[in-house]
GROMACS .gro file of C-alpha atoms in nm:
model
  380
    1UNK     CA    1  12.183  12.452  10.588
    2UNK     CA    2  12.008  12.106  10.705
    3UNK     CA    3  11.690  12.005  10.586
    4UNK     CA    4  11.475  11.690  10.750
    5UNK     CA    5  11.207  11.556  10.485
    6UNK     CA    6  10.951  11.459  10.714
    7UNK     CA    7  10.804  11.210  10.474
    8UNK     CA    8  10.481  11.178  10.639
    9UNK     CA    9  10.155  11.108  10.403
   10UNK     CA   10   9.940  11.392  10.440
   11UNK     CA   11   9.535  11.297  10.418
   12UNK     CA   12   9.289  11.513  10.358
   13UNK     CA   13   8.980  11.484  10.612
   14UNK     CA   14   8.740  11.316  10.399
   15UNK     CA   15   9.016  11.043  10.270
   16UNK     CA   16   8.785  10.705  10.257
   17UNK     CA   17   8.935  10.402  10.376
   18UNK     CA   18   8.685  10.086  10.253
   19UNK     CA   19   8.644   9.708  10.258
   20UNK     CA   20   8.590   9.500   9.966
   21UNK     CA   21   8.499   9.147   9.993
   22UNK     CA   22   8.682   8.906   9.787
   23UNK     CA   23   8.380   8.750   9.616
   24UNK     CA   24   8.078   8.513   9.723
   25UNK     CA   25   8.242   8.300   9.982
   26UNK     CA   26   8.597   8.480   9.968
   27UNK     CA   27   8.699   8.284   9.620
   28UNK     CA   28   8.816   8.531   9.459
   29UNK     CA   29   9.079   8.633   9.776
   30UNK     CA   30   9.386   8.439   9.637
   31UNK     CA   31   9.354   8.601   9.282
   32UNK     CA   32   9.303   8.938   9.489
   33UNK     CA   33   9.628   8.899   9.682
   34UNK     CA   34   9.829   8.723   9.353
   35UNK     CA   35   9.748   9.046   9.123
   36UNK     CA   36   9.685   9.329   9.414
   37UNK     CA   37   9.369   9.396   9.264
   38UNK     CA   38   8.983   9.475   9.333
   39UNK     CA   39   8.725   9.342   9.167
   40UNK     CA   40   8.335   9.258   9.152
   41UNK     CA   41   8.247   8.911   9.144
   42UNK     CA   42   8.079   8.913   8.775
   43UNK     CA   43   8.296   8.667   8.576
   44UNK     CA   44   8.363   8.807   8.252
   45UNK     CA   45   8.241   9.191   8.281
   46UNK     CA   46   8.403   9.370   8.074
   47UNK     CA   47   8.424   9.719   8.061
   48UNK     CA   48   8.654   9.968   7.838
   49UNK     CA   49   8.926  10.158   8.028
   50UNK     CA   50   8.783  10.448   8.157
   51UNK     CA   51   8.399  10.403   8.084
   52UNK     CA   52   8.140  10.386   8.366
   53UNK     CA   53   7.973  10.020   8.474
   54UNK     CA   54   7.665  10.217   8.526
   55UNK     CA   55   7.605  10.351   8.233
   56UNK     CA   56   7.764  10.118   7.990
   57UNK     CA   57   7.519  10.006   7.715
   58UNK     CA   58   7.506   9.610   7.772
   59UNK     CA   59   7.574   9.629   8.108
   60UNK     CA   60   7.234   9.460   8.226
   61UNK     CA   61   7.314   9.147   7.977
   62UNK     CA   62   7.704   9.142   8.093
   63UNK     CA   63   7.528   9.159   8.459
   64UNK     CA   64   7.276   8.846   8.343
   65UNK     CA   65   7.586   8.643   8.187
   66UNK     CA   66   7.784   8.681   8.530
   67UNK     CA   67   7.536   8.551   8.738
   68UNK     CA   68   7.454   8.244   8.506
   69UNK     CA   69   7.810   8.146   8.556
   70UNK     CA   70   7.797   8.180   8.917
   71UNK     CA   71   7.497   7.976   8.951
   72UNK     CA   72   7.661   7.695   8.724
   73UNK     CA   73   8.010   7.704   8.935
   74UNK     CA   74   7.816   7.664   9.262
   75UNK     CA   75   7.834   7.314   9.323
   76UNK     CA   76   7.969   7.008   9.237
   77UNK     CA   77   7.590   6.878   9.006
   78UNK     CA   78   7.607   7.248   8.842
   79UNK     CA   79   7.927   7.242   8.697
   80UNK     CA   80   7.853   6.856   8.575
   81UNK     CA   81   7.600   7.049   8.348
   82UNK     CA   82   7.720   7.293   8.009
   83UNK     CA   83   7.911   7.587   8.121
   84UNK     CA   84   7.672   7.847   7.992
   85UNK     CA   85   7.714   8.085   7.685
   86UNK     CA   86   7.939   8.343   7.701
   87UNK     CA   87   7.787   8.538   7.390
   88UNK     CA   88   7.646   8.849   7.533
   89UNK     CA   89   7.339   8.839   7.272
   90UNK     CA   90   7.230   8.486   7.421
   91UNK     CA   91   7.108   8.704   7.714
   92UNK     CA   92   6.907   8.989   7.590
   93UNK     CA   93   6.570   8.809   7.659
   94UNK     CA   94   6.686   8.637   7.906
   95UNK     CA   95   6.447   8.757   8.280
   96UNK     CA   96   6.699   8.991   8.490
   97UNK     CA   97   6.845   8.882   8.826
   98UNK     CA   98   6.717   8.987   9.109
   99UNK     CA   99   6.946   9.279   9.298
  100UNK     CA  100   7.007   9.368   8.915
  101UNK     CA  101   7.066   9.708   9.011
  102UNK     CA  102   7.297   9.623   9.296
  103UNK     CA  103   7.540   9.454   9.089
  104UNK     CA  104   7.543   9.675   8.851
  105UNK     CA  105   7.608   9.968   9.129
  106UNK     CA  106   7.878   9.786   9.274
  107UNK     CA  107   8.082   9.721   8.972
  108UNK     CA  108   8.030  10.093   8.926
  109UNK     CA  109   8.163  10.147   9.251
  110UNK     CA  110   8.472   9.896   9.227
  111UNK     CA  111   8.578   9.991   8.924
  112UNK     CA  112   8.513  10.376   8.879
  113UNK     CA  113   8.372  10.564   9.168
  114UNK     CA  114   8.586  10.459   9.463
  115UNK     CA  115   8.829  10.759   9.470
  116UNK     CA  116   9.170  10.747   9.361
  117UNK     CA  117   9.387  10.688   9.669
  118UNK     CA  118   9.156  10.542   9.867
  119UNK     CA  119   9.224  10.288  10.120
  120UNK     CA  120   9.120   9.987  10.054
  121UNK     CA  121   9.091   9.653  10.271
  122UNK     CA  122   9.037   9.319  10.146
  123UNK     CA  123   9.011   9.111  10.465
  124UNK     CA  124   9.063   8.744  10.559
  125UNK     CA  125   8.839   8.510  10.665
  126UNK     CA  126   9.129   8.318  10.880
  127UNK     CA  127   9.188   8.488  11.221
  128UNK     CA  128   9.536   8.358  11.186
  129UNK     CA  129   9.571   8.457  10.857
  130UNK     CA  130   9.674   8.804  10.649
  131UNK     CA  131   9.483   9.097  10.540
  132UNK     CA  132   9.541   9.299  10.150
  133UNK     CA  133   9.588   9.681  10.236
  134UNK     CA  134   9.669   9.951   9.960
  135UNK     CA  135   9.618  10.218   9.805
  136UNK     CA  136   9.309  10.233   9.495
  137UNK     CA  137   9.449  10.295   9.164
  138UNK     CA  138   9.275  10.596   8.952
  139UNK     CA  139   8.947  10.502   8.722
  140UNK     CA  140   9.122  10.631   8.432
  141UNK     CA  141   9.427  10.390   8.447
  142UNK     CA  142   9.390  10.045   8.255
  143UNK     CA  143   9.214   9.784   8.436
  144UNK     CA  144   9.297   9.434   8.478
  145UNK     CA  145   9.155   9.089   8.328
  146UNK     CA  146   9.236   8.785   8.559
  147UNK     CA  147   9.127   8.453   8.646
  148UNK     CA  148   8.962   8.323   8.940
  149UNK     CA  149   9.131   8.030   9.138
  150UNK     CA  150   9.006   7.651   9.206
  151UNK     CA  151   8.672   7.608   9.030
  152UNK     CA  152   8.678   8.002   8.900
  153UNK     CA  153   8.992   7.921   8.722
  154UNK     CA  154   8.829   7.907   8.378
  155UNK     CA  155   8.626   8.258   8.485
  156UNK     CA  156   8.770   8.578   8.412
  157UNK     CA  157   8.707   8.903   8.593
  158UNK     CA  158   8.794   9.243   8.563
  159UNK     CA  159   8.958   9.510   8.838
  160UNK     CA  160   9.151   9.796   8.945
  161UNK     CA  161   9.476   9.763   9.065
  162UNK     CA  162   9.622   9.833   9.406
  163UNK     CA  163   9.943  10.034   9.520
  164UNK     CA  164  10.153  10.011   9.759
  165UNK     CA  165  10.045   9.729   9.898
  166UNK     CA  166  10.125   9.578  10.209
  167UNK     CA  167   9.944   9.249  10.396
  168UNK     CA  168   9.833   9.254  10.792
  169UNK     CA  169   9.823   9.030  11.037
  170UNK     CA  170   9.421   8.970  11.093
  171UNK     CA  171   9.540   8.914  11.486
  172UNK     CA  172   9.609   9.285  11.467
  173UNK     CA  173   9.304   9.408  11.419
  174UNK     CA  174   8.988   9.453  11.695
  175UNK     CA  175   8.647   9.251  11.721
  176UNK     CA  176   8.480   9.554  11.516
  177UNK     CA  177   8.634   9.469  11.214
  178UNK     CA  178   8.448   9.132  11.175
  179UNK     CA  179   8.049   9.232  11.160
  180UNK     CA  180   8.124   9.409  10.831
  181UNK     CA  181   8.318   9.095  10.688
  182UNK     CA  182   7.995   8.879  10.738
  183UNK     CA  183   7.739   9.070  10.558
  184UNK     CA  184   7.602   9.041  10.220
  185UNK     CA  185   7.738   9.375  10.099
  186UNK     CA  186   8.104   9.349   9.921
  187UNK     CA  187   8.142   9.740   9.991
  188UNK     CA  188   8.178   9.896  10.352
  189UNK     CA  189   8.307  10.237  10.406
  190UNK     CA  190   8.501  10.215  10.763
  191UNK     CA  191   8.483  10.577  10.997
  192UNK     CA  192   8.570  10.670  11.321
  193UNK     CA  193   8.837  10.457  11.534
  194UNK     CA  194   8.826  10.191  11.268
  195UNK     CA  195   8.910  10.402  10.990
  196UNK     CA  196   9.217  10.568  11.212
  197UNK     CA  197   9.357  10.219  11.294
  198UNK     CA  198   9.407  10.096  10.963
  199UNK     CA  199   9.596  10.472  10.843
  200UNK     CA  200   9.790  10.362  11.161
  201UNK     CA  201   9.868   9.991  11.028
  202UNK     CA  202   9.921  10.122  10.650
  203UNK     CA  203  10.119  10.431  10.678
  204UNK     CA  204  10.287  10.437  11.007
  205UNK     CA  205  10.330  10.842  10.996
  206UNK     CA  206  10.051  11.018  10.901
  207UNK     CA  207   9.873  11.391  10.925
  208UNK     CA  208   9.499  11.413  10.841
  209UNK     CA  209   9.440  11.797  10.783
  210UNK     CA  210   9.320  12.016  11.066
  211UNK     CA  211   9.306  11.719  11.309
  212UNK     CA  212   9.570  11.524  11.417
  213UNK     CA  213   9.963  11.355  11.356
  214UNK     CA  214  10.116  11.042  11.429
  215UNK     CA  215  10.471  10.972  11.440
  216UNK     CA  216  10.572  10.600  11.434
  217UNK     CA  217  10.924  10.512  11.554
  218UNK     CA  218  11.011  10.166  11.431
  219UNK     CA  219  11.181   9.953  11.683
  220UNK     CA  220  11.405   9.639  11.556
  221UNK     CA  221  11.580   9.527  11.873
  222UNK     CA  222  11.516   9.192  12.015
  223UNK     CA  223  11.395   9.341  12.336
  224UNK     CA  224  11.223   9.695  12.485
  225UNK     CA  225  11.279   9.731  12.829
  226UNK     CA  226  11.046   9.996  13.078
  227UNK     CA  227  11.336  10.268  13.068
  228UNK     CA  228  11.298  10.275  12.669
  229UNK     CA  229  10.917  10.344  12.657
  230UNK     CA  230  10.991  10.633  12.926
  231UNK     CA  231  11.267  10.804  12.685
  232UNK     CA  232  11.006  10.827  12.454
  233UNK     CA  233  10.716  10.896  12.668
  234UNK     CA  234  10.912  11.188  12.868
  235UNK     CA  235  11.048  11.332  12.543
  236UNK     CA  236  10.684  11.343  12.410
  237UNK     CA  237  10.557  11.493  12.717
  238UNK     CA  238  10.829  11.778  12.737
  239UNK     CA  239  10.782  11.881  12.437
  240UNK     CA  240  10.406  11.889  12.446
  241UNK     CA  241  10.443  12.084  12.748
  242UNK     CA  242  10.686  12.313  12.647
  243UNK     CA  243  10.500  12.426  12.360
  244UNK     CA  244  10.167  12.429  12.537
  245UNK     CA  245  10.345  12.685  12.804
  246UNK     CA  246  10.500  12.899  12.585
  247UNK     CA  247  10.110  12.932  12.432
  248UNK     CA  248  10.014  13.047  12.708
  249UNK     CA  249  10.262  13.261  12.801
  250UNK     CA  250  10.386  13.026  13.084
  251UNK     CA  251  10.775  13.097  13.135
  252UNK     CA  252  10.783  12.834  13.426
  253UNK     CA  253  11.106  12.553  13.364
  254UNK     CA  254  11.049  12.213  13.303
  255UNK     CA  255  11.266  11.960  13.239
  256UNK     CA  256  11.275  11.611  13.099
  257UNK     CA  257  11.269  11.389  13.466
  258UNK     CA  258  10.980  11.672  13.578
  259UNK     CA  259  10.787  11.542  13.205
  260UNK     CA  260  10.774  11.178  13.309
  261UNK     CA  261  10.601  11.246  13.645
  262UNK     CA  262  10.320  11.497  13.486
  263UNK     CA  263   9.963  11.394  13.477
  264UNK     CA  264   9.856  11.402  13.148
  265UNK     CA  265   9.527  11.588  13.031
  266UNK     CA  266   9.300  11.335  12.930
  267UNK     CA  267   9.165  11.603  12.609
  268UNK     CA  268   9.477  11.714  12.446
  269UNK     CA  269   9.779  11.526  12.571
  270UNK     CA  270   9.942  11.347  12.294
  271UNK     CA  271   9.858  10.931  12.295
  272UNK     CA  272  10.127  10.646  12.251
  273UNK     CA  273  10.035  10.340  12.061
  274UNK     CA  274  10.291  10.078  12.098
  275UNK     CA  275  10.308   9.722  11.939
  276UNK     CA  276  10.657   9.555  12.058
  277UNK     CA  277  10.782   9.205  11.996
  278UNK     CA  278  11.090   9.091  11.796
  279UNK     CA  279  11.050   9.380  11.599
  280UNK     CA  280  10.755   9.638  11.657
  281UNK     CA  281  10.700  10.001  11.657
  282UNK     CA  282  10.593  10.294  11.906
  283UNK     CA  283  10.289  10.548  11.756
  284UNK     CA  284  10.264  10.914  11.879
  285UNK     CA  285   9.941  11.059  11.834
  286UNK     CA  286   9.898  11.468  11.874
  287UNK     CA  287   9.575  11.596  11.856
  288UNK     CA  288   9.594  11.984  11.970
  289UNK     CA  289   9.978  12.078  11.960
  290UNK     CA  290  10.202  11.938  11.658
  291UNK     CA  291  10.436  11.721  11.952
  292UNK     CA  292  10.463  11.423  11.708
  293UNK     CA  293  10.640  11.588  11.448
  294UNK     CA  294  10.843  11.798  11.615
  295UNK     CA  295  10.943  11.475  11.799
  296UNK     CA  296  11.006  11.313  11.497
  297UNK     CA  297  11.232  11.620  11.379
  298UNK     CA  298  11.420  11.590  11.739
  299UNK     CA  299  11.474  11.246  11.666
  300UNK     CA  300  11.623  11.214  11.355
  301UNK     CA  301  11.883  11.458  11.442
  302UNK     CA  302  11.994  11.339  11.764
  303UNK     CA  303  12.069  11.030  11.607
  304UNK     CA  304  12.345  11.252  11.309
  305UNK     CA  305  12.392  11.549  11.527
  306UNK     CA  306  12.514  11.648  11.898
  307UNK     CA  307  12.269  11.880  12.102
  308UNK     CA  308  12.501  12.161  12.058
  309UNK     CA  309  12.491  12.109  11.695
  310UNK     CA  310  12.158  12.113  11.699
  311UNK     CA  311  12.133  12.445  11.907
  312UNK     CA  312  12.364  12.631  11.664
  313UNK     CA  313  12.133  12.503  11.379
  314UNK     CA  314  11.831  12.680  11.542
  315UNK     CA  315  12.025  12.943  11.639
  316UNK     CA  316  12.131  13.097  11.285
  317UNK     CA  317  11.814  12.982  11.148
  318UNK     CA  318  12.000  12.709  10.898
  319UNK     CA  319  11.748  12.416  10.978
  320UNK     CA  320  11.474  12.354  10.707
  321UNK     CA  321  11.173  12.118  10.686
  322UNK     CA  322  11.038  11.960  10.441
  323UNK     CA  323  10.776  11.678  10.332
  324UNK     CA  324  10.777  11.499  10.015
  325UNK     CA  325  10.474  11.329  10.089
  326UNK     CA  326  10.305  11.682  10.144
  327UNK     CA  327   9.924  11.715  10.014
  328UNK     CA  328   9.932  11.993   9.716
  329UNK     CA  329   9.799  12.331   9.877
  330UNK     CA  330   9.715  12.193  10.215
  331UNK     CA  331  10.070  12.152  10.410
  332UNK     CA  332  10.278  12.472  10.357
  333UNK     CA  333  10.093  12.630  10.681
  334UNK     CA  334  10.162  12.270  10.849
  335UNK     CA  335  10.528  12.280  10.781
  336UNK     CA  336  10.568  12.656  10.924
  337UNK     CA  337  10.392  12.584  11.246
  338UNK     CA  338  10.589  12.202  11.272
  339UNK     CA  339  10.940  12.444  11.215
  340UNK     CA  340  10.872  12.709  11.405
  341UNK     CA  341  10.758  12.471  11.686
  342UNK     CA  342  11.052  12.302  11.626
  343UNK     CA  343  11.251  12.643  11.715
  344UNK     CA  344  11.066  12.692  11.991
  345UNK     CA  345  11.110  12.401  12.166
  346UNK     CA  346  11.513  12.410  12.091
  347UNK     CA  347  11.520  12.729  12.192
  348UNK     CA  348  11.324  12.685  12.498
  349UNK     CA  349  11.541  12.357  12.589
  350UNK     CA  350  11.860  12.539  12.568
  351UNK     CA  351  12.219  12.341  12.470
  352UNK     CA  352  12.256  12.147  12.778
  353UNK     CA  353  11.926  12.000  12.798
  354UNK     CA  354  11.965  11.896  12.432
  355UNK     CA  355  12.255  11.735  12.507
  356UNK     CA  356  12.111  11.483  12.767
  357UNK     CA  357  11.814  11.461  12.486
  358UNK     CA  358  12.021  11.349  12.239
  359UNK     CA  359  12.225  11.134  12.462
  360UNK     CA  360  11.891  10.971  12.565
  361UNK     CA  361  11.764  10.928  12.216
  362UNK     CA  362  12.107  10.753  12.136
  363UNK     CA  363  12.057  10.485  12.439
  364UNK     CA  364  11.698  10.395  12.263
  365UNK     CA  365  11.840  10.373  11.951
  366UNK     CA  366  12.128  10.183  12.081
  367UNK     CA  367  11.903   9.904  12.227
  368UNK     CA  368  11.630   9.885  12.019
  369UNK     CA  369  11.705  10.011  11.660
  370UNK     CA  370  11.427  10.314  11.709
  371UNK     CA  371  11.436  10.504  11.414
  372UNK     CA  372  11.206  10.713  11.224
  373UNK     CA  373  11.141  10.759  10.882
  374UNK     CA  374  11.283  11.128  10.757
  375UNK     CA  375  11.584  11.214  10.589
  376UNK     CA  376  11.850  11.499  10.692
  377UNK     CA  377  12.020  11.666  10.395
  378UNK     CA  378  12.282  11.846  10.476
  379UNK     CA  379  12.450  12.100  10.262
  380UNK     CA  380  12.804  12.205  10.229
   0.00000   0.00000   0.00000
């Protein structure tokens, strides 16, 4: 029996991907990126583990404190004066800010209602610069008191860890990312092709339910040449193809040099996203069939097994997927389809086709390093 863990993060439809500003004027972005943490810019809040900004009861005086100390660390003349008090009774009569409420709602929002898991993206102000991306900790787990940097060194401020995290390139990303980074708001909630780019930049291989997949195949070679794209690209295709024939009952051949040559339907052929350099990586998006992970299966074992080996597999049933990254009660019917498809397309290829498959997949991997992140287990 082999089994291939896919180990693709499965999202749920509704999984939020956000932005968080790193404070007025960004100051708070080194502390951000030093302790991979969120936080709203209210020095000293502080809020038990676990209990709600909103509803806390001195929350309006913490909120009053905070923004006396960022008025004082403003400029050079306001921090020659007192640094204020940092009793919270010193406040109780003192006249509320103005946007009272939106402070409070978006240290309510920071540190409690952004869901756990979330994706969140704390951006750079340098073009040339990098990006924070990672993954929201849960409201519940034990937040984190830190100091600012420069003239917020002697501030402290309170926020919710990150996981996972990995920093990106700001070149990478397109004009629309900017707008949101000027505004006054330190929350934005990204959707659409936005939203899809950065699951692309963070996880590499993803699934979001009842949508779409995206294989990434991460390339390490010093160059890519034309023929290496067109491996991929005709391997995608065929199987694509295959599987969108034998849907429709279509028993017409088709092999992998007829694949590169097909026109591809503009609605439901599968996309290729690929970033190349010194090192780089090749995205393939399915939308309507489940191509990218049944590519991903194909490639993983061609690069262990021979095409024969591969039929036999299929052929006495003894090949088993897997996903340890698998969303609880979502992905069971995802794995059946991606294994049966799997069959299918084996089946449909027939031994000596797989061999020149494998034998194609070995060239890429040859010259470039392609690989893709699963893991064959193969019991004796």
């Amino acid at each position: 029996m082999v089994t291939v863990d896919l180990n693709t993060k499965v999202l749920p439809q509704n999984h939020g991907v956000y932005m968080v500003r790193p404070g007025t004027g960004y100051h708070l972005l080194s502390a951000f990126n030093e302790h991979r943490v969120i936080a709203p810019d209210l020095a000293f809040l502080n809020v038990p583990n676990g209990e709600r900004p909103r509803d806390f009861e001195n929350m309006e005086a913490q909120v009053k404190r905070a923004r006396a100390f960022a008025e004082w660390v403003k400029t050079e003349d306001t921090r020659a004066a007192p640094m204020p008090s940092r009793v919270l009774e010193d406040y109780n009569d003192k006249e509320a800010p103005s946007r009272i409420t939106m402070y409070r709602n978006t240290a309510d929002e920071i540190l409690y209602s952004l869901p756990e898991g979330a994706l969140i993206f704390v951006p750079n102000p340098v073009f040339t610069e990098k990006a924070m991306i990672g993954e929201l900790a849960g409201a519940d787990e034990e937040r984190l008191i830190f100091n600012g940097t420069s003239h917020w060194g002697e501030l402290e401020y309170q926020g919710r860890r990150l996981k996972n995290v990995k920093m990106l390139p700001m070149r990478k990303l397109p004009k629309a990312f900017f707008p949101p980074m000027k505004k006054r708001n330190w929350i934005h909630q990204y959707v659409g092709r936005e939203k899809e780019l950065l699951y692309r930049q963070f996880y590499g291989d993803f699934e979001i339910v009842g949508r779409k997949a995206v294989t990434e195949i991460e390339v390490t070679g010093q160059r890519v040449f034309p023929q290496d794209l067109s491996i991929i690209g005709a391997l995608t295709t065929l199987i694509d193809q295959k599987l969108a024939r034998q849907a429709a009952g279509d028993q017409d051949a088709l092999d992998l040099l007829q694949a590169v040559f097909l026109p591809p339907d503009q609605n439901e052929a599968p996309v290729i996203h690929a970033n190349l350099g010194s090192s780089g990586n090749v995205l393939v998006e399915s939308v309507t069939r489940r191509a990218a992970p049944v590519l991903k299966v194909i490639v993983i074992l061609a690069l262990g097994y021979t095409g024969g080996e591969i039929w036999d597999m299929v052929q006495t049933d003894s090949l088993v997927l897997s996903n340890s990254q698998a969303l609880a009660g979502t992905d069971a019917e995802n794995l059946a389809e991606t294994q049966q498809m799997t069959y299918d397309f084996v089946r449909s290829t027939g031994r000596e086709s797989l061999e020149q498959i494998v034998g194609l997949v070995r060239d890429f991997h040859d010259r470039t390093g392609g690989n893709v992140d699963a893991t064959v287990i193969a019991d004796d």
